[in-house]
Amino acid sequence: MNAIDVKNLVKRFGDRTVVDHVSMSVAEGEIVGFLGPNGSGKTTTIRMMCGLLTADEGEGTVLGYDLRTESLKIKNEVGYMTQKFSFYEDLTIAENLEFVARLYRLKPIEDHVDRTLGELGLASRRNQLAGTLSGGWKQRLALAACIMHKPRLLLLDEPTAGVDPKARREFWDEIHHLAHGGLTVLVSTHYMDEAERCHRISYISYGKLLATGTVAEVVDNAGLTTFIVEGPRLDAVTTALEGRPGVDQVAPFGATLHVVGSDATALKRALADIEKTHPGVKVRPGETSLEDVFIQFMAGSKDNMA
Amino acid sequence: MSNLFSPARLGALLTKEFIQMRRDRVTFAMMLGVPLMLLILFGFAINSDPKRLPAALLAMSNDQYTRAMVSALENTNYYRFDYIARTEAEADFLLARGDVSFVVTIPADFGKRVERGDRPQILIEADATDPSSASGAISTLGTVASQALLRARGMEAAAAESKASQLDVIAHRLYNPEGISQYNIVPGLLGVILQMTMVMMTSIALTRETERGTMENLLAMPANPLEIMLGKVLPYAGVGAVQVVVVLFAAKLLFHVPFVGGIGLLLSSILVFVLGLVLLGYTISTVSRTQMQAMQLTFFFFLPSILLSGFMFPYRGMPGWAQTLGEIFPLTHFLRIVRAVMLKGAEFPAIASEVGWLLFFVALFAGLALLRFRRTLD
């Protein structure tokens, strides 16, 4: 049985279709990355899955419970971590955890709270107000609170936004550790490195699911060809290449340029004279990165939010 | 599991709310301090039965009857004759300028008529721009005047017994039938203060969660609407109970308001009223999107309820449609209860229908709130 199995979810706000026939399945124990630009419908889709929004169309099951009729059962077994810190800033760390423990009727409360505080390494700061925590600690507290009731599915909405790299690394180690224990995780993110730490990814743009699969599959299926241009004065090369037929993207990556196109022959033709007209510049075939694929997706899908 | 009501989850919500309340010291202090402040301020300031009001006398003759009448009026303590007017025009002018609140006119034939046994007349003109200010002064007039007259004629014995008025007092004024006294104001203030703090605090209960972003989390967790509602309103009902105790003690100690009726009956009807108020506030918070909206709705409700409930103006003095409108405010029914029980010593049967109204409001607001509560963020 899949942890998430939803078909053709549609959500409209007024006459804007924010989520447009999105289908998704996530197997148990899997970590699935949910990617897409801002306003693409990631948060809305996640909220529909945990019962915070009702879908206008579509059907499916989460943890085997019907999305439409059994949202209370879903809430009991899902941990949902919101994009914005949404625990009580005027309660202490321990009070927040106690609140959650009692809402889920965990017994004995003290043991659950103490154990969670211990695992967080926050035992000594238990009486500190949650509002005074730094961004990284708030995120760790939120995660700890979400998994305290041992959910079978964890929905994380951009959990690492605004968190430093070390804290992000530790966060992902924790996610993988939890998934080893059988927890299913759906996590939305903007970060490519995080996408690559997922078992599978789904890419959504302007409400439509555009691609799904492992990172390698998504990159392969995109059918893009990439060349890497190295050498001096790459800004001149950028100007020369932009707008040529066959060139879809020209993007600087450190000291190199990634030139990406969906039509390999046309791209080769466009790059044919670059080494001659720009002395010292070398062109070589490169590997298409996930980011190249996403930029391509974003350019290709039209903005229906405007 | 877990659609049903769970005391454990309600406990969680209650504890959380109490902690937040305790930590928000300014609000907490306001909830306890404001009632006391308002009570002292209004209790002492609002006096709708003012004494020693300035008056002018227009006496056409100066016989013993006239003098007896003037001193009797002064003895009531309502009148203070600052001016002796010579002409009617002068008296009218004093009244128009607001230098005096009353003009007492004793006609030239007053003495003659008294002696003849004819019905003598005096005229009291009152500045009725504030109708209630004149009512006390006027209402004592009839008896005082006729007794003074009897005494002046050497008929003290008759004065002690006589109830028959031998005198026509013609009063030109608007009338305040309730004759509000301070005893009437203080119990009313209890209702107004409770209404203000209870409705206002609970009206932002949910919008505050929404604006702080905690609503999303609360809804994602397994708490049902009834638990959330009770978790929000019961702590404030608790605060209301403390307010009630504070106000009642102050009413007793500072204003010596009599407690004629049963305290148990009084407290239990106050409890019903408080429950109605917190549920009304909560209902407002289920329909407002922001704290600002909640405040606006609260005030939209607040003003008419004060003006039409009989707190500010006599209920029976209002036109029929306004009285009907007044019935939709819990404050109206509460005022009747609290005045009846505290001042008149009413028993339960006398106030049963008013308590019934309050219970109806409790059920109505609770039902509306549960109906309006959005379990989702749609």
mmCIF file with all atom_site columns, C-alpha atoms in Angstrom, chain B residues 186-322:
data_model
loop_
_atom_site.group_PDB
_atom_site.id
_atom_site.type_symbol
_atom_site.label_atom_id
_atom_site.label_alt_id
_atom_site.label_comp_id
_atom_site.label_asym_id
_atom_site.label_entity_id
_atom_site.label_seq_id
_atom_site.pdbx_PDB_ins_code
_atom_site.Cartn_x
_atom_site.Cartn_y
_atom_site.Cartn_z
_atom_site.occupancy
_atom_site.B_iso_or_equiv
_atom_site.pdbx_formal_charge
_atom_site.auth_seq_id
_atom_site.auth_comp_id
_atom_site.auth_asym_id
_atom_site.auth_atom_id
_atom_site.pdbx_PDB_model_num
ATOM 1   C CA . VAL B 1 186 ? -23.599 50.106 39.725 1.00 0.00 ? 186 VAL B CA 1
ATOM 2   C CA . PRO B 1 187 ? -25.349 46.789 38.986 1.00 0.00 ? 187 PRO B CA 1
ATOM 3   C CA . GLY B 1 188 ? -25.765 47.989 35.412 1.00 0.00 ? 188 GLY B CA 1
ATOM 4   C CA . LEU B 1 189 ? -22.081 48.747 35.223 1.00 0.00 ? 189 LEU B CA 1
ATOM 5   C CA . LEU B 1 190 ? -21.355 45.153 36.151 1.00 0.00 ? 190 LEU B CA 1
ATOM 6   C CA . GLY B 1 191 ? -23.178 44.050 33.014 1.00 0.00 ? 191 GLY B CA 1
ATOM 7   C CA . VAL B 1 192 ? -21.526 46.638 30.804 1.00 0.00 ? 192 VAL B CA 1
ATOM 8   C CA . ILE B 1 193 ? -18.027 45.933 32.085 1.00 0.00 ? 193 ILE B CA 1
ATOM 9   C CA . LEU B 1 194 ? -18.486 42.195 31.704 1.00 0.00 ? 194 LEU B CA 1
ATOM 10  C CA . GLN B 1 195 ? -19.827 42.649 28.226 1.00 0.00 ? 195 GLN B CA 1
ATOM 11  C CA . MET B 1 196 ? -16.944 44.844 27.147 1.00 0.00 ? 196 MET B CA 1
ATOM 12  C CA . THR B 1 197 ? -14.094 42.723 28.453 1.00 0.00 ? 197 THR B CA 1
ATOM 13  C CA . MET B 1 198 ? -15.590 39.311 27.724 1.00 0.00 ? 198 MET B CA 1
ATOM 14  C CA . VAL B 1 199 ? -16.746 39.953 24.186 1.00 0.00 ? 199 VAL B CA 1
ATOM 15  C CA . MET B 1 200 ? -13.658 41.905 23.227 1.00 0.00 ? 200 MET B CA 1
ATOM 16  C CA . MET B 1 201 ? -11.166 39.374 24.545 1.00 0.00 ? 201 MET B CA 1
ATOM 17  C CA . THR B 1 202 ? -12.858 36.357 23.031 1.00 0.00 ? 202 THR B CA 1
ATOM 18  C CA . SER B 1 203 ? -13.619 38.072 19.726 1.00 0.00 ? 203 SER B CA 1
ATOM 19  C CA . ILE B 1 204 ? -9.931  37.937 18.868 1.00 0.00 ? 204 ILE B CA 1
ATOM 20  C CA . ALA B 1 205 ? -9.450  34.404 20.162 1.00 0.00 ? 205 ALA B CA 1
ATOM 21  C CA . LEU B 1 206 ? -9.318  32.729 16.763 1.00 0.00 ? 206 LEU B CA 1
ATOM 22  C CA . THR B 1 207 ? -8.156  35.646 14.640 1.00 0.00 ? 207 THR B CA 1
ATOM 23  C CA . ARG B 1 208 ? -5.086  35.940 16.853 1.00 0.00 ? 208 ARG B CA 1
ATOM 24  C CA . GLU B 1 209 ? -4.236  32.323 16.133 1.00 0.00 ? 209 GLU B CA 1
ATOM 25  C CA . THR B 1 210 ? -4.770  32.920 12.436 1.00 0.00 ? 210 THR B CA 1
ATOM 26  C CA . GLU B 1 211 ? -2.661  36.059 12.368 1.00 0.00 ? 211 GLU B CA 1
ATOM 27  C CA . ARG B 1 212 ? 0.187   34.471 14.297 1.00 0.00 ? 212 ARG B CA 1
ATOM 28  C CA . GLY B 1 213 ? 0.107   31.478 11.959 1.00 0.00 ? 213 GLY B CA 1
ATOM 29  C CA . THR B 1 214 ? -0.615  29.025 14.746 1.00 0.00 ? 214 THR B CA 1
ATOM 30  C CA . MET B 1 215 ? -4.087  28.217 13.421 1.00 0.00 ? 215 MET B CA 1
ATOM 31  C CA . GLU B 1 216 ? -2.632  26.110 10.620 1.00 0.00 ? 216 GLU B CA 1
ATOM 32  C CA . ASN B 1 217 ? -0.837  23.972 13.130 1.00 0.00 ? 217 ASN B CA 1
ATOM 33  C CA . LEU B 1 218 ? -3.789  23.743 15.499 1.00 0.00 ? 218 LEU B CA 1
ATOM 34  C CA . LEU B 1 219 ? -6.056  22.576 12.669 1.00 0.00 ? 219 LEU B CA 1
ATOM 35  C CA . ALA B 1 220 ? -3.520  20.019 11.504 1.00 0.00 ? 220 ALA B CA 1
ATOM 36  C CA . MET B 1 221 ? -3.618  18.424 14.939 1.00 0.00 ? 221 MET B CA 1
ATOM 37  C CA . PRO B 1 222 ? -6.522  16.303 16.164 1.00 0.00 ? 222 PRO B CA 1
ATOM 38  C CA . ALA B 1 223 ? -8.629  18.780 18.109 1.00 0.00 ? 223 ALA B CA 1
ATOM 39  C CA . ASN B 1 224 ? -12.314 19.000 17.324 1.00 0.00 ? 224 ASN B CA 1
ATOM 40  C CA . PRO B 1 225 ? -14.288 22.258 17.047 1.00 0.00 ? 225 PRO B CA 1
ATOM 41  C CA . LEU B 1 226 ? -16.091 21.805 20.362 1.00 0.00 ? 226 LEU B CA 1
ATOM 42  C CA . GLU B 1 227 ? -12.796 21.297 22.179 1.00 0.00 ? 227 GLU B CA 1
ATOM 43  C CA . ILE B 1 228 ? -11.273 24.325 20.505 1.00 0.00 ? 228 ILE B CA 1
ATOM 44  C CA . MET B 1 229 ? -14.315 26.438 21.344 1.00 0.00 ? 229 MET B CA 1
ATOM 45  C CA . LEU B 1 230 ? -14.425 25.416 24.998 1.00 0.00 ? 230 LEU B CA 1
ATOM 46  C CA . GLY B 1 231 ? -10.669 25.698 25.259 1.00 0.00 ? 231 GLY B CA 1
ATOM 47  C CA . LYS B 1 232 ? -10.951 29.289 24.125 1.00 0.00 ? 232 LYS B CA 1
ATOM 48  C CA . VAL B 1 233 ? -13.995 30.495 26.030 1.00 0.00 ? 233 VAL B CA 1
ATOM 49  C CA . LEU B 1 234 ? -13.699 28.779 29.417 1.00 0.00 ? 234 LEU B CA 1
ATOM 50  C CA . PRO B 1 235 ? -10.504 30.583 30.499 1.00 0.00 ? 235 PRO B CA 1
ATOM 51  C CA . TYR B 1 236 ? -12.168 33.898 29.763 1.00 0.00 ? 236 TYR B CA 1
ATOM 52  C CA . ALA B 1 237 ? -15.280 32.852 31.619 1.00 0.00 ? 237 ALA B CA 1
ATOM 53  C CA . GLY B 1 238 ? -12.904 32.233 34.535 1.00 0.00 ? 238 GLY B CA 1
ATOM 54  C CA . VAL B 1 239 ? -11.549 35.753 34.210 1.00 0.00 ? 239 VAL B CA 1
ATOM 55  C CA . GLY B 1 240 ? -15.146 36.954 34.097 1.00 0.00 ? 240 GLY B CA 1
ATOM 56  C CA . ALA B 1 241 ? -15.831 35.204 37.401 1.00 0.00 ? 241 ALA B CA 1
ATOM 57  C CA . VAL B 1 242 ? -12.948 37.084 39.000 1.00 0.00 ? 242 VAL B CA 1
ATOM 58  C CA . GLN B 1 243 ? -14.268 40.342 37.575 1.00 0.00 ? 243 GLN B CA 1
ATOM 59  C CA . VAL B 1 244 ? -17.687 39.626 39.012 1.00 0.00 ? 244 VAL B CA 1
ATOM 60  C CA . VAL B 1 245 ? -16.257 39.097 42.476 1.00 0.00 ? 245 VAL B CA 1
ATOM 61  C CA . VAL B 1 246 ? -14.217 42.310 42.229 1.00 0.00 ? 246 VAL B CA 1
ATOM 62  C CA . VAL B 1 247 ? -17.150 44.391 41.034 1.00 0.00 ? 247 VAL B CA 1
ATOM 63  C CA . LEU B 1 248 ? -19.604 42.970 43.553 1.00 0.00 ? 248 LEU B CA 1
ATOM 64  C CA . PHE B 1 249 ? -17.205 43.616 46.422 1.00 0.00 ? 249 PHE B CA 1
ATOM 65  C CA . ALA B 1 250 ? -16.618 47.151 45.205 1.00 0.00 ? 250 ALA B CA 1
ATOM 66  C CA . ALA B 1 251 ? -20.358 47.686 44.832 1.00 0.00 ? 251 ALA B CA 1
ATOM 67  C CA . LYS B 1 252 ? -20.826 46.646 48.421 1.00 0.00 ? 252 LYS B CA 1
ATOM 68  C CA . LEU B 1 253 ? -17.830 48.386 49.975 1.00 0.00 ? 253 LEU B CA 1
ATOM 69  C CA . LEU B 1 254 ? -17.574 51.564 47.914 1.00 0.00 ? 254 LEU B CA 1
ATOM 70  C CA . PHE B 1 255 ? -21.146 52.232 46.930 1.00 0.00 ? 255 PHE B CA 1
ATOM 71  C CA . HIS B 1 256 ? -23.073 50.383 49.612 1.00 0.00 ? 256 HIS B CA 1
ATOM 72  C CA . VAL B 1 257 ? -25.399 48.949 47.002 1.00 0.00 ? 257 VAL B CA 1
ATOM 73  C CA . PRO B 1 258 ? -27.938 46.789 48.791 1.00 0.00 ? 258 PRO B CA 1
ATOM 74  C CA . PHE B 1 259 ? -27.944 43.054 48.129 1.00 0.00 ? 259 PHE B CA 1
ATOM 75  C CA . VAL B 1 260 ? -31.539 42.288 48.789 1.00 0.00 ? 260 VAL B CA 1
ATOM 76  C CA . GLY B 1 261 ? -31.862 39.075 46.808 1.00 0.00 ? 261 GLY B CA 1
ATOM 77  C CA . GLY B 1 262 ? -30.173 35.693 47.076 1.00 0.00 ? 262 GLY B CA 1
ATOM 78  C CA . ILE B 1 263 ? -26.481 35.695 46.224 1.00 0.00 ? 263 ILE B CA 1
ATOM 79  C CA . GLY B 1 264 ? -26.663 32.198 44.759 1.00 0.00 ? 264 GLY B CA 1
ATOM 80  C CA . LEU B 1 265 ? -29.385 33.194 42.334 1.00 0.00 ? 265 LEU B CA 1
ATOM 81  C CA . LEU B 1 266 ? -27.435 36.325 41.425 1.00 0.00 ? 266 LEU B CA 1
ATOM 82  C CA . LEU B 1 267 ? -24.176 34.473 40.807 1.00 0.00 ? 267 LEU B CA 1
ATOM 83  C CA . SER B 1 268 ? -25.745 31.696 38.777 1.00 0.00 ? 268 SER B CA 1
ATOM 84  C CA . SER B 1 269 ? -27.551 34.129 36.504 1.00 0.00 ? 269 SER B CA 1
ATOM 85  C CA . ILE B 1 270 ? -24.312 36.109 36.104 1.00 0.00 ? 270 ILE B CA 1
ATOM 86  C CA . LEU B 1 271 ? -22.622 32.856 35.122 1.00 0.00 ? 271 LEU B CA 1
ATOM 87  C CA . VAL B 1 272 ? -25.170 32.253 32.372 1.00 0.00 ? 272 VAL B CA 1
ATOM 88  C CA . PHE B 1 273 ? -24.678 35.827 31.173 1.00 0.00 ? 273 PHE B CA 1
ATOM 89  C CA . VAL B 1 274 ? -20.872 35.472 31.123 1.00 0.00 ? 274 VAL B CA 1
ATOM 90  C CA . LEU B 1 275 ? -21.136 32.209 29.180 1.00 0.00 ? 275 LEU B CA 1
ATOM 91  C CA . GLY B 1 276 ? -23.358 33.931 26.649 1.00 0.00 ? 276 GLY B CA 1
ATOM 92  C CA . LEU B 1 277 ? -20.861 36.756 26.287 1.00 0.00 ? 277 LEU B CA 1
ATOM 93  C CA . VAL B 1 278 ? -17.764 34.625 25.764 1.00 0.00 ? 278 VAL B CA 1
ATOM 94  C CA . LEU B 1 279 ? -19.629 32.525 23.232 1.00 0.00 ? 279 LEU B CA 1
ATOM 95  C CA . LEU B 1 280 ? -20.791 35.665 21.444 1.00 0.00 ? 280 LEU B CA 1
ATOM 96  C CA . GLY B 1 281 ? -17.185 36.885 21.315 1.00 0.00 ? 281 GLY B CA 1
ATOM 97  C CA . TYR B 1 282 ? -16.075 33.524 20.009 1.00 0.00 ? 282 TYR B CA 1
ATOM 98  C CA . THR B 1 283 ? -18.808 33.600 17.358 1.00 0.00 ? 283 THR B CA 1
ATOM 99  C CA . ILE B 1 284 ? -17.498 36.989 16.256 1.00 0.00 ? 284 ILE B CA 1
ATOM 100 C CA . SER B 1 285 ? -14.015 35.534 16.018 1.00 0.00 ? 285 SER B CA 1
ATOM 101 C CA . THR B 1 286 ? -15.235 32.725 13.773 1.00 0.00 ? 286 THR B CA 1
ATOM 102 C CA . VAL B 1 287 ? -16.573 35.206 11.234 1.00 0.00 ? 287 VAL B CA 1
ATOM 103 C CA . SER B 1 288 ? -13.764 37.767 11.298 1.00 0.00 ? 288 SER B CA 1
ATOM 104 C CA . ARG B 1 289 ? -10.604 37.397 9.303  1.00 0.00 ? 289 ARG B CA 1
ATOM 105 C CA . THR B 1 290 ? -8.487  39.871 11.238 1.00 0.00 ? 290 THR B CA 1
ATOM 106 C CA . GLN B 1 291 ? -8.313  41.239 14.763 1.00 0.00 ? 291 GLN B CA 1
ATOM 107 C CA . MET B 1 292 ? -9.314  44.619 13.389 1.00 0.00 ? 292 MET B CA 1
ATOM 108 C CA . GLN B 1 293 ? -12.505 43.181 11.923 1.00 0.00 ? 293 GLN B CA 1
ATOM 109 C CA . ALA B 1 294 ? -13.255 41.460 15.192 1.00 0.00 ? 294 ALA B CA 1
ATOM 110 C CA . MET B 1 295 ? -12.873 44.739 17.064 1.00 0.00 ? 295 MET B CA 1
ATOM 111 C CA . GLN B 1 296 ? -15.148 46.538 14.624 1.00 0.00 ? 296 GLN B CA 1
ATOM 112 C CA . LEU B 1 297 ? -17.820 43.886 14.959 1.00 0.00 ? 297 LEU B CA 1
ATOM 113 C CA . THR B 1 298 ? -17.525 44.040 18.723 1.00 0.00 ? 298 THR B CA 1
ATOM 114 C CA . PHE B 1 299 ? -18.088 47.778 18.754 1.00 0.00 ? 299 PHE B CA 1
ATOM 115 C CA . PHE B 1 300 ? -20.872 47.499 16.248 1.00 0.00 ? 300 PHE B CA 1
ATOM 116 C CA . PHE B 1 301 ? -22.571 45.250 18.760 1.00 0.00 ? 301 PHE B CA 1
ATOM 117 C CA . PHE B 1 302 ? -21.442 47.158 21.811 1.00 0.00 ? 302 PHE B CA 1
ATOM 118 C CA . LEU B 1 303 ? -22.898 50.615 21.240 1.00 0.00 ? 303 LEU B CA 1
ATOM 119 C CA . PRO B 1 304 ? -26.519 49.681 20.493 1.00 0.00 ? 304 PRO B CA 1
ATOM 120 C CA . SER B 1 305 ? -26.530 47.185 23.309 1.00 0.00 ? 305 SER B CA 1
ATOM 121 C CA . ILE B 1 306 ? -25.502 49.898 25.779 1.00 0.00 ? 306 ILE B CA 1
ATOM 122 C CA . LEU B 1 307 ? -27.909 52.439 24.390 1.00 0.00 ? 307 LEU B CA 1
ATOM 123 C CA . LEU B 1 308 ? -30.893 50.147 23.938 1.00 0.00 ? 308 LEU B CA 1
ATOM 124 C CA . SER B 1 309 ? -30.526 47.814 26.893 1.00 0.00 ? 309 SER B CA 1
ATOM 125 C CA . GLY B 1 310 ? -31.836 50.227 29.471 1.00 0.00 ? 310 GLY B CA 1
ATOM 126 C CA . PHE B 1 311 ? -28.420 50.960 30.913 1.00 0.00 ? 311 PHE B CA 1
ATOM 127 C CA . MET B 1 312 ? -28.163 54.486 29.562 1.00 0.00 ? 312 MET B CA 1
ATOM 128 C CA . PHE B 1 313 ? -31.787 55.332 28.990 1.00 0.00 ? 313 PHE B CA 1
ATOM 129 C CA . PRO B 1 314 ? -34.965 54.004 30.511 1.00 0.00 ? 314 PRO B CA 1
ATOM 130 C CA . TYR B 1 315 ? -36.052 50.983 28.563 1.00 0.00 ? 315 TYR B CA 1
ATOM 131 C CA . ARG B 1 316 ? -39.739 51.761 28.864 1.00 0.00 ? 316 ARG B CA 1
ATOM 132 C CA . GLY B 1 317 ? -39.140 55.249 27.542 1.00 0.00 ? 317 GLY B CA 1
ATOM 133 C CA . MET B 1 318 ? -38.095 53.925 24.166 1.00 0.00 ? 318 MET B CA 1
ATOM 134 C CA . PRO B 1 319 ? -40.474 53.508 21.259 1.00 0.00 ? 319 PRO B CA 1
ATOM 135 C CA . GLY B 1 320 ? -41.902 50.056 20.745 1.00 0.00 ? 320 GLY B CA 1
ATOM 136 C CA . TRP B 1 321 ? -39.652 49.049 17.891 1.00 0.00 ? 321 TRP B CA 1
ATOM 137 C CA . ALA B 1 322 ? -36.572 50.058 19.880 1.00 0.00 ? 322 ALA B CA 1
#
